[in-house]
Amino acid sequence: MAAASFGVLCRKVLTGLKVSRSLLSPQALASTGLLHTTLSTKGLEEFFDDPKNWGEEKVKSGASWTCQQLRNKSNEDLHKLWYVLLKERNMLLTLEQEAKRQSLPMPSPERLEKVIDSMDALDKVVQEREDALRLLQTGQEKARPGAWRRDIFGRIIWYIVSAVVFPR
């Protein structure tokens, strides 16, 4: 009886493994609605610029995102845009290091500045939203009540303001 139930259990595990293997293929993972990734077939090529831009001195690029444009976006769109900009920045930093290694000028270095400016603007918009939400929920402008002060040893520490009244 125990051997038969063990055999049934093993067959169920094996069929489950066959199903999970088919779900782990790059095409199946990329097509699922719950998991958004790039195909694993791309690999390290994501850290390098498009091959048609190799050797070019000027590469056409758009303008950086402004705070006003980003304020009109939803939180989900801002989250996706942050990771797109992060991948682009990593790619451009890789390109910059490779250009330094080969003692060549980086093609269109202003692209990196545009990405950094866009990320700074996006961070500013997210911080504005967090501040507005905190002000609405708690009535406090700062994230943590307190201030930077020097202690008796001269170290700078975060002093937490307490609401306790000390008697005189």
JSON list of C-alpha atoms in Angstrom, two decimals:
[
{"chain": "A", "resi": 1, "resn": "MET", "atom": "CA", "xyz": [0.00, 0.00, 0.00]},
{"chain": "A", "resi": 2, "resn": "ALA", "atom": "CA", "xyz": [2.78, 2.41, 0.97]},
{"chain": "A", "resi": 3, "resn": "ALA", "atom": "CA", "xyz": [4.76, 1.51, -2.16]},
{"chain": "A", "resi": 4, "resn": "ALA", "atom": "CA", "xyz": [1.72, 2.11, -4.39]},
{"chain": "A", "resi": 5, "resn": "SER", "atom": "CA", "xyz": [1.01, 5.51, -2.84]},
{"chain": "A", "resi": 6, "resn": "PHE", "atom": "CA", "xyz": [4.70, 6.37, -3.13]},
{"chain": "A", "resi": 7, "resn": "GLY", "atom": "CA", "xyz": [4.59, 5.46, -6.83]},
{"chain": "A", "resi": 8, "resn": "VAL", "atom": "CA", "xyz": [1.53, 7.68, -7.36]},
{"chain": "A", "resi": 9, "resn": "LEU", "atom": "CA", "xyz": [3.28, 10.53, -5.58]},
{"chain": "A", "resi": 10, "resn": "CYS", "atom": "CA", "xyz": [6.40, 10.11, -7.73]},
{"chain": "A", "resi": 11, "resn": "ARG", "atom": "CA", "xyz": [4.32, 10.15, -10.94]},
{"chain": "A", "resi": 12, "resn": "LYS", "atom": "CA", "xyz": [2.56, 13.35, -9.83]},
{"chain": "A", "resi": 13, "resn": "VAL", "atom": "CA", "xyz": [5.89, 15.00, -9.04]},
{"chain": "A", "resi": 14, "resn": "LEU", "atom": "CA", "xyz": [7.32, 13.96, -12.42]},
{"chain": "A", "resi": 15, "resn": "THR", "atom": "CA", "xyz": [4.32, 15.29, -14.34]},
{"chain": "A", "resi": 16, "resn": "GLY", "atom": "CA", "xyz": [4.57, 18.50, -12.32]},
{"chain": "A", "resi": 17, "resn": "LEU", "atom": "CA", "xyz": [8.24, 18.81, -13.23]},
{"chain": "A", "resi": 18, "resn": "LYS", "atom": "CA", "xyz": [7.47, 18.30, -16.92]},
{"chain": "A", "resi": 19, "resn": "VAL", "atom": "CA", "xyz": [4.87, 21.06, -16.78]},
{"chain": "A", "resi": 20, "resn": "SER", "atom": "CA", "xyz": [7.17, 23.40, -14.86]},
{"chain": "A", "resi": 21, "resn": "ARG", "atom": "CA", "xyz": [10.02, 22.79, -17.35]},
{"chain": "A", "resi": 22, "resn": "SER", "atom": "CA", "xyz": [7.80, 23.82, -20.22]},
{"chain": "A", "resi": 23, "resn": "LEU", "atom": "CA", "xyz": [6.83, 26.97, -18.30]},
{"chain": "A", "resi": 24, "resn": "LEU", "atom": "CA", "xyz": [10.48, 27.88, -17.73]},
{"chain": "A", "resi": 25, "resn": "SER", "atom": "CA", "xyz": [11.34, 28.25, -21.41]},
{"chain": "A", "resi": 26, "resn": "PRO", "atom": "CA", "xyz": [12.27, 31.84, -22.33]},
{"chain": "A", "resi": 27, "resn": "GLN", "atom": "CA", "xyz": [9.34, 32.15, -24.73]},
{"chain": "A", "resi": 28, "resn": "ALA", "atom": "CA", "xyz": [6.82, 30.97, -22.13]},
{"chain": "A", "resi": 29, "resn": "LEU", "atom": "CA", "xyz": [8.24, 33.24, -19.43]},
{"chain": "A", "resi": 30, "resn": "ALA", "atom": "CA", "xyz": [8.16, 36.29, -21.68]},
{"chain": "A", "resi": 31, "resn": "SER", "atom": "CA", "xyz": [4.58, 35.59, -22.74]},
{"chain": "A", "resi": 32, "resn": "THR", "atom": "CA", "xyz": [3.10, 35.32, -19.25]},
{"chain": "A", "resi": 33, "resn": "GLY", "atom": "CA", "xyz": [1.15, 38.32, -18.08]},
{"chain": "A", "resi": 34, "resn": "LEU", "atom": "CA", "xyz": [2.37, 38.16, -14.50]},
{"chain": "A", "resi": 35, "resn": "LEU", "atom": "CA", "xyz": [6.09, 38.12, -15.20]},
{"chain": "A", "resi": 36, "resn": "HIS", "atom": "CA", "xyz": [7.69, 40.81, -17.35]},
{"chain": "A", "resi": 37, "resn": "THR", "atom": "CA", "xyz": [11.29, 40.10, -18.29]},
{"chain": "A", "resi": 38, "resn": "THR", "atom": "CA", "xyz": [13.47, 40.35, -21.32]},
{"chain": "A", "resi": 39, "resn": "LEU", "atom": "CA", "xyz": [14.23, 37.15, -23.14]},
{"chain": "A", "resi": 40, "resn": "SER", "atom": "CA", "xyz": [17.23, 35.32, -21.75]},
{"chain": "A", "resi": 41, "resn": "THR", "atom": "CA", "xyz": [18.49, 34.81, -25.29]},
{"chain": "A", "resi": 42, "resn": "LYS", "atom": "CA", "xyz": [19.56, 38.47, -25.35]},
{"chain": "A", "resi": 43, "resn": "GLY", "atom": "CA", "xyz": [22.06, 37.97, -22.52]},
{"chain": "A", "resi": 44, "resn": "LEU", "atom": "CA", "xyz": [24.95, 40.39, -22.15]},
{"chain": "A", "resi": 45, "resn": "GLU", "atom": "CA", "xyz": [24.06, 42.16, -25.38]},
{"chain": "A", "resi": 46, "resn": "GLU", "atom": "CA", "xyz": [21.72, 44.35, -23.33]},
{"chain": "A", "resi": 47, "resn": "PHE", "atom": "CA", "xyz": [24.79, 46.07, -21.86]},
{"chain": "A", "resi": 48, "resn": "PHE", "atom": "CA", "xyz": [25.91, 47.24, -25.30]},
{"chain": "A", "resi": 49, "resn": "ASP", "atom": "CA", "xyz": [24.47, 49.76, -27.71]},
{"chain": "A", "resi": 50, "resn": "ASP", "atom": "CA", "xyz": [22.58, 48.76, -30.82]},
{"chain": "A", "resi": 51, "resn": "PRO", "atom": "CA", "xyz": [25.10, 47.37, -33.37]},
{"chain": "A", "resi": 52, "resn": "LYS", "atom": "CA", "xyz": [23.95, 49.86, -36.02]},
{"chain": "A", "resi": 53, "resn": "ASN", "atom": "CA", "xyz": [25.23, 52.67, -33.73]},
{"chain": "A", "resi": 54, "resn": "TRP", "atom": "CA", "xyz": [28.71, 51.18, -33.37]},
{"chain": "A", "resi": 55, "resn": "GLY", "atom": "CA", "xyz": [31.39, 53.45, -34.79]},
{"chain": "A", "resi": 56, "resn": "GLU", "atom": "CA", "xyz": [29.05, 56.44, -35.13]},
{"chain": "A", "resi": 57, "resn": "GLU", "atom": "CA", "xyz": [30.18, 59.79, -33.75]},
{"chain": "A", "resi": 58, "resn": "LYS", "atom": "CA", "xyz": [26.66, 61.15, -33.31]},
{"chain": "A", "resi": 59, "resn": "VAL", "atom": "CA", "xyz": [23.72, 59.00, -32.26]},
{"chain": "A", "resi": 60, "resn": "LYS", "atom": "CA", "xyz": [20.24, 60.47, -32.52]},
{"chain": "A", "resi": 61, "resn": "SER", "atom": "CA", "xyz": [18.42, 60.62, -29.19]},
{"chain": "A", "resi": 62, "resn": "GLY", "atom": "CA", "xyz": [15.40, 62.35, -27.74]},
{"chain": "A", "resi": 63, "resn": "ALA", "atom": "CA", "xyz": [15.14, 64.93, -24.99]},
{"chain": "A", "resi": 64, "resn": "SER", "atom": "CA", "xyz": [15.25, 64.13, -21.31]},
{"chain": "A", "resi": 65, "resn": "TRP", "atom": "CA", "xyz": [12.01, 63.77, -19.36]},
{"chain": "A", "resi": 66, "resn": "THR", "atom": "CA", "xyz": [10.87, 66.91, -17.55]},
{"chain": "A", "resi": 67, "resn": "CYS", "atom": "CA", "xyz": [9.18, 66.99, -14.15]},
{"chain": "A", "resi": 68, "resn": "GLN", "atom": "CA", "xyz": [5.98, 68.28, -15.73]},
{"chain": "A", "resi": 69, "resn": "GLN", "atom": "CA", "xyz": [5.82, 65.37, -18.18]},
{"chain": "A", "resi": 70, "resn": "LEU", "atom": "CA", "xyz": [6.47, 62.89, -15.38]},
{"chain": "A", "resi": 71, "resn": "ARG", "atom": "CA", "xyz": [3.80, 64.37, -13.09]},
{"chain": "A", "resi": 72, "resn": "ASN", "atom": "CA", "xyz": [1.18, 63.31, -15.64]},
{"chain": "A", "resi": 73, "resn": "LYS", "atom": "CA", "xyz": [2.28, 59.65, -15.46]},
{"chain": "A", "resi": 74, "resn": "SER", "atom": "CA", "xyz": [0.88, 57.00, -13.13]},
{"chain": "A", "resi": 75, "resn": "ASN", "atom": "CA", "xyz": [3.00, 55.37, -10.43]},
{"chain": "A", "resi": 76, "resn": "GLU", "atom": "CA", "xyz": [3.12, 52.16, -12.45]},
{"chain": "A", "resi": 77, "resn": "ASP", "atom": "CA", "xyz": [4.37, 54.02, -15.53]},
{"chain": "A", "resi": 78, "resn": "LEU", "atom": "CA", "xyz": [7.00, 55.79, -13.44]},
{"chain": "A", "resi": 79, "resn": "HIS", "atom": "CA", "xyz": [8.14, 52.45, -12.03]},
{"chain": "A", "resi": 80, "resn": "LYS", "atom": "CA", "xyz": [8.51, 50.97, -15.52]},
{"chain": "A", "resi": 81, "resn": "LEU", "atom": "CA", "xyz": [10.25, 54.10, -16.81]},
{"chain": "A", "resi": 82, "resn": "TRP", "atom": "CA", "xyz": [12.74, 53.99, -13.92]},
{"chain": "A", "resi": 83, "resn": "TYR", "atom": "CA", "xyz": [13.89, 50.52, -14.93]},
{"chain": "A", "resi": 84, "resn": "VAL", "atom": "CA", "xyz": [14.04, 51.44, -18.62]},
{"chain": "A", "resi": 85, "resn": "LEU", "atom": "CA", "xyz": [16.23, 54.43, -17.70]},
{"chain": "A", "resi": 86, "resn": "LEU", "atom": "CA", "xyz": [18.33, 52.25, -15.39]},
{"chain": "A", "resi": 87, "resn": "LYS", "atom": "CA", "xyz": [19.01, 49.74, -18.18]},
{"chain": "A", "resi": 88, "resn": "GLU", "atom": "CA", "xyz": [19.83, 52.60, -20.56]},
{"chain": "A", "resi": 89, "resn": "ARG", "atom": "CA", "xyz": [22.21, 54.16, -18.02]},
{"chain": "A", "resi": 90, "resn": "ASN", "atom": "CA", "xyz": [23.95, 50.82, -17.46]},
{"chain": "A", "resi": 91, "resn": "MET", "atom": "CA", "xyz": [24.31, 50.39, -21.22]},
{"chain": "A", "resi": 92, "resn": "LEU", "atom": "CA", "xyz": [25.72, 53.91, -21.64]},
{"chain": "A", "resi": 93, "resn": "LEU", "atom": "CA", "xyz": [28.14, 53.50, -18.72]},
{"chain": "A", "resi": 94, "resn": "THR", "atom": "CA", "xyz": [29.35, 50.24, -20.28]},
{"chain": "A", "resi": 95, "resn": "LEU", "atom": "CA", "xyz": [29.79, 52.07, -23.58]},
{"chain": "A", "resi": 96, "resn": "GLU", "atom": "CA", "xyz": [31.71, 54.85, -21.82]},
{"chain": "A", "resi": 97, "resn": "GLN", "atom": "CA", "xyz": [34.06, 52.38, -20.12]},
{"chain": "A", "resi": 98, "resn": "GLU", "atom": "CA", "xyz": [34.66, 50.53, -23.38]},
{"chain": "A", "resi": 99, "resn": "ALA", "atom": "CA", "xyz": [35.43, 53.81, -25.14]},
{"chain": "A", "resi": 100, "resn": "LYS", "atom": "CA", "xyz": [37.91, 54.71, -22.38]},
{"chain": "A", "resi": 101, "resn": "ARG", "atom": "CA", "xyz": [39.50, 51.27, -22.62]},
{"chain": "A", "resi": 102, "resn": "GLN", "atom": "CA", "xyz": [40.03, 51.68, -26.36]},
{"chain": "A", "resi": 103, "resn": "SER", "atom": "CA", "xyz": [41.05, 55.36, -25.98]},
{"chain": "A", "resi": 104, "resn": "LEU", "atom": "CA", "xyz": [38.22, 56.47, -28.25]},
{"chain": "A", "resi": 105, "resn": "PRO", "atom": "CA", "xyz": [35.70, 59.25, -27.72]},
{"chain": "A", "resi": 106, "resn": "MET", "atom": "CA", "xyz": [32.31, 58.10, -26.48]},
{"chain": "A", "resi": 107, "resn": "PRO", "atom": "CA", "xyz": [29.66, 58.54, -29.19]},
{"chain": "A", "resi": 108, "resn": "SER", "atom": "CA", "xyz": [27.08, 61.16, -28.13]},
{"chain": "A", "resi": 109, "resn": "PRO", "atom": "CA", "xyz": [28.02, 61.55, -24.45]},
{"chain": "A", "resi": 110, "resn": "GLU", "atom": "CA", "xyz": [25.02, 63.84, -23.99]},
{"chain": "A", "resi": 111, "resn": "ARG", "atom": "CA", "xyz": [22.81, 60.73, -23.98]},
{"chain": "A", "resi": 112, "resn": "LEU", "atom": "CA", "xyz": [24.16, 59.78, -20.55]},
{"chain": "A", "resi": 113, "resn": "GLU", "atom": "CA", "xyz": [23.46, 63.29, -19.25]},
{"chain": "A", "resi": 114, "resn": "LYS", "atom": "CA", "xyz": [19.89, 63.10, -20.57]},
{"chain": "A", "resi": 115, "resn": "VAL", "atom": "CA", "xyz": [19.32, 59.77, -18.84]},
{"chain": "A", "resi": 116, "resn": "ILE", "atom": "CA", "xyz": [20.76, 61.08, -15.56]},
{"chain": "A", "resi": 117, "resn": "ASP", "atom": "CA", "xyz": [18.62, 64.24, -15.81]},
{"chain": "A", "resi": 118, "resn": "SER", "atom": "CA", "xyz": [15.54, 62.11, -16.48]},
{"chain": "A", "resi": 119, "resn": "MET", "atom": "CA", "xyz": [16.28, 59.88, -13.49]},
{"chain": "A", "resi": 120, "resn": "ASP", "atom": "CA", "xyz": [16.77, 62.93, -11.26]},
{"chain": "A", "resi": 121, "resn": "ALA", "atom": "CA", "xyz": [13.46, 64.40, -12.45]},
{"chain": "A", "resi": 122, "resn": "LEU", "atom": "CA", "xyz": [11.69, 61.08, -11.89]},
{"chain": "A", "resi": 123, "resn": "ASP", "atom": "CA", "xyz": [13.16, 60.82, -8.39]},
{"chain": "A", "resi": 124, "resn": "LYS", "atom": "CA", "xyz": [12.01, 64.37, -7.64]},
{"chain": "A", "resi": 125, "resn": "VAL", "atom": "CA", "xyz": [8.44, 63.60, -8.80]},
{"chain": "A", "resi": 126, "resn": "VAL", "atom": "CA", "xyz": [8.29, 60.41, -6.71]},
{"chain": "A", "resi": 127, "resn": "GLN", "atom": "CA", "xyz": [9.61, 62.34, -3.69]},
{"chain": "A", "resi": 128, "resn": "GLU", "atom": "CA", "xyz": [6.93, 65.02, -4.23]},
{"chain": "A", "resi": 129, "resn": "ARG", "atom": "CA", "xyz": [4.25, 62.34, -4.27]},
{"chain": "A", "resi": 130, "resn": "GLU", "atom": "CA", "xyz": [5.61, 60.69, -1.12]},
{"chain": "A", "resi": 131, "resn": "ASP", "atom": "CA", "xyz": [5.75, 64.05, 0.67]},
{"chain": "A", "resi": 132, "resn": "ALA", "atom": "CA", "xyz": [2.19, 64.90, -0.37]},
{"chain": "A", "resi": 133, "resn": "LEU", "atom": "CA", "xyz": [0.93, 61.50, 0.79]},
{"chain": "A", "resi": 134, "resn": "ARG", "atom": "CA", "xyz": [2.75, 61.76, 4.13]},
{"chain": "A", "resi": 135, "resn": "LEU", "atom": "CA", "xyz": [1.43, 65.30, 4.66]},
{"chain": "A", "resi": 136, "resn": "LEU", "atom": "CA", "xyz": [-2.08, 64.08, 3.90]},
{"chain": "A", "resi": 137, "resn": "GLN", "atom": "CA", "xyz": [-1.87, 61.02, 6.16]},
{"chain": "A", "resi": 138, "resn": "THR", "atom": "CA", "xyz": [0.16, 62.31, 9.12]},
{"chain": "A", "resi": 139, "resn": "GLY", "atom": "CA", "xyz": [0.24, 66.09, 8.78]},
{"chain": "A", "resi": 140, "resn": "GLN", "atom": "CA", "xyz": [4.06, 66.04, 8.98]},
{"chain": "A", "resi": 141, "resn": "GLU", "atom": "CA", "xyz": [6.30, 67.38, 6.25]},
{"chain": "A", "resi": 142, "resn": "LYS", "atom": "CA", "xyz": [9.39, 65.38, 7.24]},
{"chain": "A", "resi": 143, "resn": "ALA", "atom": "CA", "xyz": [9.57, 61.61, 6.96]},
{"chain": "A", "resi": 144, "resn": "ARG", "atom": "CA", "xyz": [10.90, 61.21, 10.49]},
{"chain": "A", "resi": 145, "resn": "PRO", "atom": "CA", "xyz": [10.46, 63.90, 13.13]},
{"chain": "A", "resi": 146, "resn": "GLY", "atom": "CA", "xyz": [13.82, 65.01, 14.41]},
{"chain": "A", "resi": 147, "resn": "ALA", "atom": "CA", "xyz": [16.93, 66.95, 13.52]},
{"chain": "A", "resi": 148, "resn": "TRP", "atom": "CA", "xyz": [20.67, 66.45, 13.04]},
{"chain": "A", "resi": 149, "resn": "ARG", "atom": "CA", "xyz": [22.56, 67.56, 16.16]},
{"chain": "A", "resi": 150, "resn": "ARG", "atom": "CA", "xyz": [26.00, 67.17, 17.69]},
{"chain": "A", "resi": 151, "resn": "ASP", "atom": "CA", "xyz": [26.25, 64.99, 20.77]},
{"chain": "A", "resi": 152, "resn": "ILE", "atom": "CA", "xyz": [28.63, 65.65, 23.68]},
{"chain": "A", "resi": 153, "resn": "PHE", "atom": "CA", "xyz": [31.47, 63.90, 21.81]},
{"chain": "A", "resi": 154, "resn": "GLY", "atom": "CA", "xyz": [31.08, 66.06, 18.69]},
{"chain": "A", "resi": 155, "resn": "ARG", "atom": "CA", "xyz": [29.52, 63.34, 16.57]},
{"chain": "A", "resi": 156, "resn": "ILE", "atom": "CA", "xyz": [26.60, 64.29, 14.35]},
{"chain": "A", "resi": 157, "resn": "ILE", "atom": "CA", "xyz": [23.56, 62.17, 15.25]},
{"chain": "A", "resi": 158, "resn": "TRP", "atom": "CA", "xyz": [19.87, 62.14, 14.41]},
{"chain": "A", "resi": 159, "resn": "TYR", "atom": "CA", "xyz": [18.05, 63.51, 17.45]},
{"chain": "A", "resi": 160, "resn": "ILE", "atom": "CA", "xyz": [14.47, 62.26, 17.70]},
{"chain": "A", "resi": 161, "resn": "VAL", "atom": "CA", "xyz": [12.15, 64.93, 19.00]},
{"chain": "A", "resi": 162, "resn": "SER", "atom": "CA", "xyz": [10.00, 63.58, 21.79]},
{"chain": "A", "resi": 163, "resn": "ALA", "atom": "CA", "xyz": [6.68, 64.93, 22.96]},
{"chain": "A", "resi": 164, "resn": "VAL", "atom": "CA", "xyz": [7.54, 64.36, 26.62]},
{"chain": "A", "resi": 165, "resn": "VAL", "atom": "CA", "xyz": [7.44, 67.47, 28.79]},
{"chain": "A", "resi": 166, "resn": "PHE", "atom": "CA", "xyz": [10.10, 67.48, 31.50]},
{"chain": "A", "resi": 167, "resn": "PRO", "atom": "CA", "xyz": [9.15, 69.04, 34.88]},
{"chain": "A", "resi": 168, "resn": "ARG", "atom": "CA", "xyz": [11.10, 72.07, 36.12]}
]
